[in-house]
mmCIF file of C-alpha atoms and ligand atoms in Angstrom:
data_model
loop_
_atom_site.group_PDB
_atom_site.id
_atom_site.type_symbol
_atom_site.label_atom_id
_atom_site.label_comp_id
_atom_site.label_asym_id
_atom_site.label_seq_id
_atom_site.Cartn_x
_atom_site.Cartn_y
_atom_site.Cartn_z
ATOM 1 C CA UNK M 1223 245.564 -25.199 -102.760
ATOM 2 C CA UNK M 1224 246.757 -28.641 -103.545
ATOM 3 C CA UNK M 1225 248.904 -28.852 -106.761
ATOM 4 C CA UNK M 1226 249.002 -31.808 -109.140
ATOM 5 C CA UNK M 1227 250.883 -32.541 -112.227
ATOM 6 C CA UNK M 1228 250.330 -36.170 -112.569
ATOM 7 C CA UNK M 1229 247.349 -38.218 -113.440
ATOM 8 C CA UNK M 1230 247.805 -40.983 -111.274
ATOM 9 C CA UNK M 1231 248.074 -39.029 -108.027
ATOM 10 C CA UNK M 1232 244.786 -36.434 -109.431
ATOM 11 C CA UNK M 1233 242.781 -39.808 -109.911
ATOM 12 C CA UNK M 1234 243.544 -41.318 -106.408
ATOM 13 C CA UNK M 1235 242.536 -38.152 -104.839
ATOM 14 C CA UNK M 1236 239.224 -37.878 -106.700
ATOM 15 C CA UNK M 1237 238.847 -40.924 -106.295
ATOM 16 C CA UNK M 1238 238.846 -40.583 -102.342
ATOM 17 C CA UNK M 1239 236.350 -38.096 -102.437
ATOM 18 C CA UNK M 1240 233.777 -39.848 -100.542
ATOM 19 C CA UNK M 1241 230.281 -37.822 -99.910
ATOM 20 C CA UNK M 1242 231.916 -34.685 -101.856
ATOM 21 C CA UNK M 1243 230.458 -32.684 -104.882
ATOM 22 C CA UNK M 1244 232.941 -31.902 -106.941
ATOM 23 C CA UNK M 1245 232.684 -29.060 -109.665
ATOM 24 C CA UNK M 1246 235.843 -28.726 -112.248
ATOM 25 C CA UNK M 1247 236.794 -25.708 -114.361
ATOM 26 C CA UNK M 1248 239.130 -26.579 -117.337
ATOM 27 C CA UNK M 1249 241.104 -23.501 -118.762
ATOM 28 C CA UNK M 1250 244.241 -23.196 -120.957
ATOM 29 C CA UNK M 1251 245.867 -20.960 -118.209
ATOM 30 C CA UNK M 1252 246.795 -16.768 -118.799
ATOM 31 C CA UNK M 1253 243.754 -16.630 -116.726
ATOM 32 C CA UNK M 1254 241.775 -13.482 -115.990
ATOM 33 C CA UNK M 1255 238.393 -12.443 -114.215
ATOM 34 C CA UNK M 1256 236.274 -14.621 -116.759
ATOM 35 C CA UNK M 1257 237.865 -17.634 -115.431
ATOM 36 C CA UNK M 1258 237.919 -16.617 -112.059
ATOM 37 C CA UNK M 1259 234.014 -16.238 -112.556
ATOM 38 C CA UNK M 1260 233.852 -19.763 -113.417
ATOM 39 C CA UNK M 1261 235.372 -20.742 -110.169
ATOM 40 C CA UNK M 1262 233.238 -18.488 -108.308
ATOM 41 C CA UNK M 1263 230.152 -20.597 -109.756
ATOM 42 C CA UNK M 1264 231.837 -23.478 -109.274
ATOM 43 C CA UNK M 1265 231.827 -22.664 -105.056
ATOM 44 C CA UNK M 1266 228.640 -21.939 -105.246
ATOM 45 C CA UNK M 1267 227.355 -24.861 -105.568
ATOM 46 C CA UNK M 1268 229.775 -27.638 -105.037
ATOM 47 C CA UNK M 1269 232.304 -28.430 -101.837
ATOM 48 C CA UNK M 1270 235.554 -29.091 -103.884
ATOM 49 C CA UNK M 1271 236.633 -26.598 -107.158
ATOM 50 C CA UNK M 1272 239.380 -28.078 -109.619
ATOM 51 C CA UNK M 1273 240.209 -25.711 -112.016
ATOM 52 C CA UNK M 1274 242.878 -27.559 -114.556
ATOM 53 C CA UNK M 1275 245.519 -25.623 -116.635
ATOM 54 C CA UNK M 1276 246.753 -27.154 -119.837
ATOM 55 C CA UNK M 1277 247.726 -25.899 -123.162
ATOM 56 C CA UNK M 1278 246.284 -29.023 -125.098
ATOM 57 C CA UNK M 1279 248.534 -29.236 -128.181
ATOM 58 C CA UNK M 1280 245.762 -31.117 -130.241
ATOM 59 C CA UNK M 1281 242.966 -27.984 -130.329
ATOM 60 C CA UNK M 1282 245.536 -25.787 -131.906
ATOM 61 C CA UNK M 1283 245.533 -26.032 -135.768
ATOM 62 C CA UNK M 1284 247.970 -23.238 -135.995
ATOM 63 C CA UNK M 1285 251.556 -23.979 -134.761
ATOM 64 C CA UNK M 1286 252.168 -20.493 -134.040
ATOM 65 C CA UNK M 1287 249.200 -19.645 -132.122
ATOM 66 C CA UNK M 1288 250.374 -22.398 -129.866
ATOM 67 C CA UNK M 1289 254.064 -21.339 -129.573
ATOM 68 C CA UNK M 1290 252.778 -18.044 -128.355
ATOM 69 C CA UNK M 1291 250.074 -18.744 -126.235
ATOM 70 C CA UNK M 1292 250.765 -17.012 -122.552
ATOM 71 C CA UNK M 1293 251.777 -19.130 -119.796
ATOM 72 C CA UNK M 1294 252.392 -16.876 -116.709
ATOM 73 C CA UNK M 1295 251.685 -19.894 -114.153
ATOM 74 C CA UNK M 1296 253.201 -18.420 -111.332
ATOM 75 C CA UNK M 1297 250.347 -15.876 -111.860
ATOM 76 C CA UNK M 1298 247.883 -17.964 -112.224
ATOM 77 C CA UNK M 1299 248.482 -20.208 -109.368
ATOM 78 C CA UNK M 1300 248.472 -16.971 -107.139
ATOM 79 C CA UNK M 1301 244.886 -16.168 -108.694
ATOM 80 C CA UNK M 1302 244.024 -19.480 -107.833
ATOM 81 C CA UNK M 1303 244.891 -18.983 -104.688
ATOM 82 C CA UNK M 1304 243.601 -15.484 -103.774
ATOM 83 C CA UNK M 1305 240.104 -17.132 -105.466
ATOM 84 C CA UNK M 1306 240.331 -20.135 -102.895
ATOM 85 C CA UNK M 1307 240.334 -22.361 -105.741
ATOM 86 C CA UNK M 1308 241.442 -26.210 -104.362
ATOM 87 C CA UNK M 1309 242.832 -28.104 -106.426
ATOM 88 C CA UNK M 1310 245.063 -27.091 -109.292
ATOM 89 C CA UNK M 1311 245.760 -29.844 -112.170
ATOM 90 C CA UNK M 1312 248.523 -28.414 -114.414
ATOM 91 C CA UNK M 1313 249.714 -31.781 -116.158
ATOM 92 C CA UNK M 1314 252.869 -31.650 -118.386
ATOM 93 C CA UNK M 1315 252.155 -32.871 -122.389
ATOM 94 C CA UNK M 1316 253.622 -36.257 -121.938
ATOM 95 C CA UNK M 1317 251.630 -37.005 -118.864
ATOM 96 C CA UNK M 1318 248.322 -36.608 -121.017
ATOM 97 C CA UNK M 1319 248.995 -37.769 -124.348
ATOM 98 C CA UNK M 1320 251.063 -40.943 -125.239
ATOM 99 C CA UNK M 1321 253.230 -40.817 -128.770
ATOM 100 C CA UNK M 1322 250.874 -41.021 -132.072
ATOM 101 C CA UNK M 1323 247.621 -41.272 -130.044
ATOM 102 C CA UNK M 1324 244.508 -41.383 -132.589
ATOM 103 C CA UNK M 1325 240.986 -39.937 -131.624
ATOM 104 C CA UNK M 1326 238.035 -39.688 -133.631
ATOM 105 C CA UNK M 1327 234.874 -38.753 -132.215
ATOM 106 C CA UNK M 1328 231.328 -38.422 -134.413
ATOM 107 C CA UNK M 1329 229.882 -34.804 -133.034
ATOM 108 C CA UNK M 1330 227.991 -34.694 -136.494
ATOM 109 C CA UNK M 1331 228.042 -31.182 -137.730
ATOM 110 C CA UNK M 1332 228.913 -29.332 -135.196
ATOM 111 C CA UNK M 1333 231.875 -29.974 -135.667
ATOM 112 C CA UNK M 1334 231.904 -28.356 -139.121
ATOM 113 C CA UNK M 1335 229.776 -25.052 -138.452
ATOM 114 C CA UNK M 1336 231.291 -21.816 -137.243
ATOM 115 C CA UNK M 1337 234.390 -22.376 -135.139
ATOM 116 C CA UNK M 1338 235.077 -26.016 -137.169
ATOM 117 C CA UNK M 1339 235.158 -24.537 -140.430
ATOM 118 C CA UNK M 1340 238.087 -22.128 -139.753
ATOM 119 C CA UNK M 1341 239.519 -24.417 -137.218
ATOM 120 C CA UNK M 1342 239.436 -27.746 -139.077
ATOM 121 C CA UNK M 1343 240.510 -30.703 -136.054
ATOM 122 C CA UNK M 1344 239.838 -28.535 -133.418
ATOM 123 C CA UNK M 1345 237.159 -29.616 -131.969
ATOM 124 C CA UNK M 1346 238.729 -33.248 -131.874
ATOM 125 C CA UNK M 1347 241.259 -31.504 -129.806
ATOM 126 C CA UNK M 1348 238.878 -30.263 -127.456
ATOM 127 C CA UNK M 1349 236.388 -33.123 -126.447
ATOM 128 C CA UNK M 1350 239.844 -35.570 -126.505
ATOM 129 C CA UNK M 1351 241.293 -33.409 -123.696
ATOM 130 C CA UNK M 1352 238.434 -32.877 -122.096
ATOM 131 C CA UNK M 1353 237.452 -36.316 -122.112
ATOM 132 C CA UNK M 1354 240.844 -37.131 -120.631
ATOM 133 C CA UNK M 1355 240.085 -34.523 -117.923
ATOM 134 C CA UNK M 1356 236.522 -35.630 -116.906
ATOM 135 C CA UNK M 1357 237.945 -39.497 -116.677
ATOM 136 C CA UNK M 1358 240.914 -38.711 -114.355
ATOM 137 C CA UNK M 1359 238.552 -36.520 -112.455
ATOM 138 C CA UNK M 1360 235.428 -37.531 -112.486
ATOM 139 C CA UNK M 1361 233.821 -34.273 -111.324
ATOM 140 C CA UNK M 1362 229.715 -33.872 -110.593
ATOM 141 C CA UNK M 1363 229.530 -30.849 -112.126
ATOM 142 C CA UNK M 1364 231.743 -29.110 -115.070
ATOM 143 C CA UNK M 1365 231.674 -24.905 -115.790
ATOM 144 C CA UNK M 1366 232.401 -23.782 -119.349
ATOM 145 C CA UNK M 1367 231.819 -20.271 -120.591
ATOM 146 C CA UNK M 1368 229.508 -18.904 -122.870
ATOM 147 C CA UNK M 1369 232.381 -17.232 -124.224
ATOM 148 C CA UNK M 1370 233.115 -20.433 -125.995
ATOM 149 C CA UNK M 1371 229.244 -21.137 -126.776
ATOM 150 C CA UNK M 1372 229.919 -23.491 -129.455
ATOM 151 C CA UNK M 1373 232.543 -26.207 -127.647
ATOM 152 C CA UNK M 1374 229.829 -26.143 -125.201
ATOM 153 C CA UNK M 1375 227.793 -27.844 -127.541
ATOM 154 C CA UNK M 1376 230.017 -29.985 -128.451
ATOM 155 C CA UNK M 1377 231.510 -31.207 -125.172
ATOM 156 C CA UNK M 1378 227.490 -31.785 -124.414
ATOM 157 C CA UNK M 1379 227.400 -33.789 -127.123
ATOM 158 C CA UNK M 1380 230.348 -35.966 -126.354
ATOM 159 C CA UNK M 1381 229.105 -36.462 -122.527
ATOM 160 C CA UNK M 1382 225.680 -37.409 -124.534
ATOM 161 C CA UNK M 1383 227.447 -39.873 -126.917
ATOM 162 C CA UNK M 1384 230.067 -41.446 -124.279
ATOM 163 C CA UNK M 1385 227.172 -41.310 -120.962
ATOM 164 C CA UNK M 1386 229.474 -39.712 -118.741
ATOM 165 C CA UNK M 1387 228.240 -38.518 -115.418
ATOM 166 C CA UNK M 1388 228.765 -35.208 -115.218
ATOM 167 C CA UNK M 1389 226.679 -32.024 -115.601
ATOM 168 C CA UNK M 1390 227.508 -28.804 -117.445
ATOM 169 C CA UNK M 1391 226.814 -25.684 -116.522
ATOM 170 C CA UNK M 1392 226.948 -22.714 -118.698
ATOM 171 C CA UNK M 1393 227.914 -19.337 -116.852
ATOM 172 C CA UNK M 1394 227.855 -15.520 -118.874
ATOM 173 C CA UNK M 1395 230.509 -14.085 -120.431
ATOM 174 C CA UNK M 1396 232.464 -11.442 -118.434
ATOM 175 C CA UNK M 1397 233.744 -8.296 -120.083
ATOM 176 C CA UNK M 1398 235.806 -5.417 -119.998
ATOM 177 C CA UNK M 1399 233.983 -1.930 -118.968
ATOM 178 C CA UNK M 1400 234.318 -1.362 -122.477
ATOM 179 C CA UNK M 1401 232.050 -4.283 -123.657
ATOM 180 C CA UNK M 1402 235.162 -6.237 -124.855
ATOM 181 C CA UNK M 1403 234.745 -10.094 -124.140
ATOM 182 C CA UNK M 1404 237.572 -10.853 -121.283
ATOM 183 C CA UNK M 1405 239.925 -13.533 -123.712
ATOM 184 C CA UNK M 1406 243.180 -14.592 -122.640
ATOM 185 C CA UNK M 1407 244.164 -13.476 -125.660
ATOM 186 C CA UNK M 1408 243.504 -9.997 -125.300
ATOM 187 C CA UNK M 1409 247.024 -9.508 -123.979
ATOM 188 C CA UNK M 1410 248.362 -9.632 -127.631
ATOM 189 C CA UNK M 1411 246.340 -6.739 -128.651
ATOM 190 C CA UNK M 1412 247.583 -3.800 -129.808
ATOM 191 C CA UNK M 1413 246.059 -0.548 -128.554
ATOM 192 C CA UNK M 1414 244.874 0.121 -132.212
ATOM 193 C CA UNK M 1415 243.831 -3.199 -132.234
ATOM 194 C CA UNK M 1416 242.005 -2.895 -128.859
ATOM 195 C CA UNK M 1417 239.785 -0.054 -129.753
ATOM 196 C CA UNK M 1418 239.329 -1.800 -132.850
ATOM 197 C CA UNK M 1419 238.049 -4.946 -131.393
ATOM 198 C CA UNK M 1420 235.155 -3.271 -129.524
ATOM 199 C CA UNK M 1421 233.129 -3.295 -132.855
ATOM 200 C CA UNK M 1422 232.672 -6.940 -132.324
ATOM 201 C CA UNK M 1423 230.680 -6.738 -128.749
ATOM 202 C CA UNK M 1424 229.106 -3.327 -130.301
ATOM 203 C CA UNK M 1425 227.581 -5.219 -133.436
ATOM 204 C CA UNK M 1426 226.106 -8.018 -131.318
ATOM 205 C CA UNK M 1427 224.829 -5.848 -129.049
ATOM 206 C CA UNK M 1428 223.328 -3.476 -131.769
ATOM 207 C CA UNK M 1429 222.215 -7.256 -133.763
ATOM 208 C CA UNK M 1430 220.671 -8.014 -130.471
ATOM 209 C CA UNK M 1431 218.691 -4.825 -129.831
ATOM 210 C CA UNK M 1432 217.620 -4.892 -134.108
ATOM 211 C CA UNK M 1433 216.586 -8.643 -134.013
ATOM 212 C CA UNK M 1434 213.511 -9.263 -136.202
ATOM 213 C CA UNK M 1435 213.226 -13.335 -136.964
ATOM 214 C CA UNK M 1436 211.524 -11.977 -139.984
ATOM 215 C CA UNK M 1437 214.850 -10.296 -141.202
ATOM 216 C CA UNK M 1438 217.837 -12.540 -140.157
ATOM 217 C CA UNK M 1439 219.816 -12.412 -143.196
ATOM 218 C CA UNK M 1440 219.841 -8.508 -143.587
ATOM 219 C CA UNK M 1441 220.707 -8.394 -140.052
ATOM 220 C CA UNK M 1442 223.338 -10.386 -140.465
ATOM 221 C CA UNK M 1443 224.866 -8.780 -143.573
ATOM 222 C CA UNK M 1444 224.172 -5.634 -142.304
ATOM 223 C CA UNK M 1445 226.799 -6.211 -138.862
ATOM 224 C CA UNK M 1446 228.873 -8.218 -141.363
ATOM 225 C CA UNK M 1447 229.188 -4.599 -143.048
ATOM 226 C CA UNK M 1448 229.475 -2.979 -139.869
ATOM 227 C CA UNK M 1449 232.748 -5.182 -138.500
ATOM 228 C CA UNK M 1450 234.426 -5.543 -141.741
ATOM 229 C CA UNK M 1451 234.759 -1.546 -142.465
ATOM 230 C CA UNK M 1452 236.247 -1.717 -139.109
ATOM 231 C CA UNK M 1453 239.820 -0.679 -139.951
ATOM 232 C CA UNK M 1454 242.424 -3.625 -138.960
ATOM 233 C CA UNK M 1455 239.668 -5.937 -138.571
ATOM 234 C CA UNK M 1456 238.743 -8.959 -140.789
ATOM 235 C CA UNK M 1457 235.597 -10.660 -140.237
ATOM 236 C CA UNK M 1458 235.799 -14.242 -140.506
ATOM 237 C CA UNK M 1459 231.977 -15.292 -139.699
ATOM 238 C CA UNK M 1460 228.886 -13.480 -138.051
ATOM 239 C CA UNK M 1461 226.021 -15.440 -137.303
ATOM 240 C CA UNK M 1462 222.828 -15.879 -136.104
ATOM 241 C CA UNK M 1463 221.241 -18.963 -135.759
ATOM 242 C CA UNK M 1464 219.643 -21.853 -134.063
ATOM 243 C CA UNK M 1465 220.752 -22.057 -129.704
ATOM 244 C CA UNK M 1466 220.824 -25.755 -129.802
ATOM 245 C CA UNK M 1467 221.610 -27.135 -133.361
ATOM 246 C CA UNK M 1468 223.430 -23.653 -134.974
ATOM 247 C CA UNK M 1469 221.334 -24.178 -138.141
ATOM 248 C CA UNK M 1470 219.421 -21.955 -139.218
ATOM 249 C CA UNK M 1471 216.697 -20.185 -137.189
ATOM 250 C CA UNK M 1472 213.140 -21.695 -137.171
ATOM 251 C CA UNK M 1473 209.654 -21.267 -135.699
ATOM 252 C CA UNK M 1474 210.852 -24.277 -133.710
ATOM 253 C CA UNK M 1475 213.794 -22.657 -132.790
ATOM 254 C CA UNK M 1476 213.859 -22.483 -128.687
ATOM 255 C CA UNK M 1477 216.979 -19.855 -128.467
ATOM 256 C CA UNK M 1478 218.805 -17.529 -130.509
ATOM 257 C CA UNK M 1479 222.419 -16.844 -130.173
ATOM 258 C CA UNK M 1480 224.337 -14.501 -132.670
ATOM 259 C CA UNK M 1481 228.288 -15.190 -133.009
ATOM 260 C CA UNK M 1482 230.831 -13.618 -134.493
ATOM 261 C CA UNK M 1483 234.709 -14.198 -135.108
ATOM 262 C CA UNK M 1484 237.416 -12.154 -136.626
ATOM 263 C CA UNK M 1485 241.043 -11.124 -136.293
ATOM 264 C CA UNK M 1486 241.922 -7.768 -134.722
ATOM 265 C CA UNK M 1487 245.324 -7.027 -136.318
ATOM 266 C CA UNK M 1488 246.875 -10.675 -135.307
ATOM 267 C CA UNK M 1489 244.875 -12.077 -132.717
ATOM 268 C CA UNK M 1490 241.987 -14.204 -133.453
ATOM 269 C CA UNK M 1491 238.641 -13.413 -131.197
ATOM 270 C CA UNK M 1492 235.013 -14.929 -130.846
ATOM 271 C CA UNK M 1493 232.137 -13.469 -128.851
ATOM 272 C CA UNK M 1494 228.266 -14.232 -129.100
ATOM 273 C CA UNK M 1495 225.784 -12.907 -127.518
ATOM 274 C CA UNK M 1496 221.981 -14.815 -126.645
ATOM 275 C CA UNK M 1497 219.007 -12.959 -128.124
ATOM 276 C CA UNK M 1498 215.704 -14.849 -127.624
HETATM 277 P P1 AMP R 1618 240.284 -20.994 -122.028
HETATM 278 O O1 AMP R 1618 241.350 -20.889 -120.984
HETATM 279 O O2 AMP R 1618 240.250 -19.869 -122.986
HETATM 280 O O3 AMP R 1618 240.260 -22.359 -122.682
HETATM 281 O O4 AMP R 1618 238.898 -20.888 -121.252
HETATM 282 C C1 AMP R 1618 238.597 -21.727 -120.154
HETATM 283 C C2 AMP R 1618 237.150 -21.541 -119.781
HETATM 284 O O5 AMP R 1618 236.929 -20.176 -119.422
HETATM 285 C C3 AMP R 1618 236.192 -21.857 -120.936
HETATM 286 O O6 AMP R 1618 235.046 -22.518 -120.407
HETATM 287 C C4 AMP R 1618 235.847 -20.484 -121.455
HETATM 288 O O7 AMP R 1618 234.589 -20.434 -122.099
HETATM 289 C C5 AMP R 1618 235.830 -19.681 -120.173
HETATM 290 N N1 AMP R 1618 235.991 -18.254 -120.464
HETATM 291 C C6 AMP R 1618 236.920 -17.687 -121.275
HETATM 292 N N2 AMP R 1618 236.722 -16.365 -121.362
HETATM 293 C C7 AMP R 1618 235.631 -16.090 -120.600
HETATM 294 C C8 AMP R 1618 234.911 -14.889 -120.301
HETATM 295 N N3 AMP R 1618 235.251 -13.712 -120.805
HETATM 296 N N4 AMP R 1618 233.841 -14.984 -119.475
HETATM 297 C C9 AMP R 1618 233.472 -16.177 -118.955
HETATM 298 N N5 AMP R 1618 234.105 -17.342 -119.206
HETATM 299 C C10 AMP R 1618 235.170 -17.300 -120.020
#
């Protein structure tokens, strides 16, 4: 696997690329089976993978959550490797943002629902670094989780507003035997806190299997109930609404996706799960 940690020399080699399709996987690193899976799309259908690692400093609105992130990269690059991943990016901070460097990008409100409510900023964070990742690039094809359904929507909206050439694909979201949603996070879990987190895949699963579009709201409250008498669990949102625009549900509405966050003892965690 080649290994780069600066932008000019990732550019002139995708730049070289000549006749190949090229299909990039961006991940903060502390990576696990769900990423992996990404990767494994990604040789599916293109001839060149590039996953990157980067812990982008400008998606975190919490200091400490970034402090203790996980960065095992000798791991990871052996993952990498065993996967027969090609190209590793894992650029230092300085080499992708400059001193005082402003972005501001209009996603609409999007930006605001869900994830950007409790997260104010970070969705800036995320289409700037991922903008900065698709220009040095420049990959055909780009594989993001539905583990993260929401900054899917978003980055599609940014490669909508700015016209860049590059398609998304959405793959599943891989678990634990348990039903736990694989998170790189995870790690921080206590085992109180593990067993406790399974109520969030349970409740989707059980909204899923109860959905009536005739009874949204007391579906909702009634899994809001069910994860916050969870014990060391504090439900921040659960939601069910719109696929595409994450309003609410209409007769126009073409999917159906329920999410949920909440922290487990210390650790933040998301899941969703698609029901129509
Ligand atoms: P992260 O390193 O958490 O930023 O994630 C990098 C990519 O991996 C994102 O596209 C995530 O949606 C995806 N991902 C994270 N967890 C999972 C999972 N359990 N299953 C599938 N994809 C995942």
């Amino acid at each position: 696997m080649k290994i780069f940690t600066t932008k000019k020399e990732t550019e002139t080699y995708f730049a070289n690329k000549g006749e190949k399709v090229t299909g990039f996987v961006a991940t903060m690193g502390a990576l696990h089976q769900g990423h992996i899976s990404l990767i494994k799309q990604a040789q599916q259908s293109t001839n060149e993978v590039v996953c990157s690692i980067f812990v982008n400093p400008t998606q975190f609105n919490d200091p400490k959550d970034l402090e203790k992130y996980p960065r095992p990269i000798a791991a990871d690059i052996n993952m990498l490797e065993q996967t027969g991943c090609d190209v590793l990016f894992n650029p230092p901070v300085n080499e992708m943002y400059a001193d005082n460097e402003k972005w501001h990008l209009n996603l609409g409100d999007l930006e605001h629902l869900l994830e950007g409510e409790f997260r104010p900023g970070h969705y800036q964070g995320v289409t700037q670094v991922v903008y900065k990742l698709f220009s040095i690039i420049k990959p055909d094809f780009a594989f993001f989780g539905q583990k993260d359904y929401q900054q899917i929507l978003v980055i599609n909206k940014m490669v909508e507003l700015l016209n860049m050439p590059v398609k998304l694909v959405m793959c599943p979201i891989l678990r634990e035997d348990d039903g736990l949603a694989m998170s790189s996070r995870n790690i921080h879990l206590t085992p109180f806190d593990r067993e406790n987190a399974l109520i969030l895949s349970k409740t989707l699963s059980w909204a899923k299997n109860n959905f009536d579009s005739n009874n949204i709201s007391a579906i909702k409250q009634q899994a809001g109930q069910m994860i916050s008498s969870q014990p060391g669990v504090e439900l921040e949102y659960f939601e069910i609404v719109d696929g595409q625009t994450l309003h609410p549900v209409t007769s126009e509405s073409k999917t159906v996706v329920a999410l949920v966050a909440a922290r487990v003892g210390k650790t933040r965690l998301i899941d969703n799960v698609l029901i129509d």
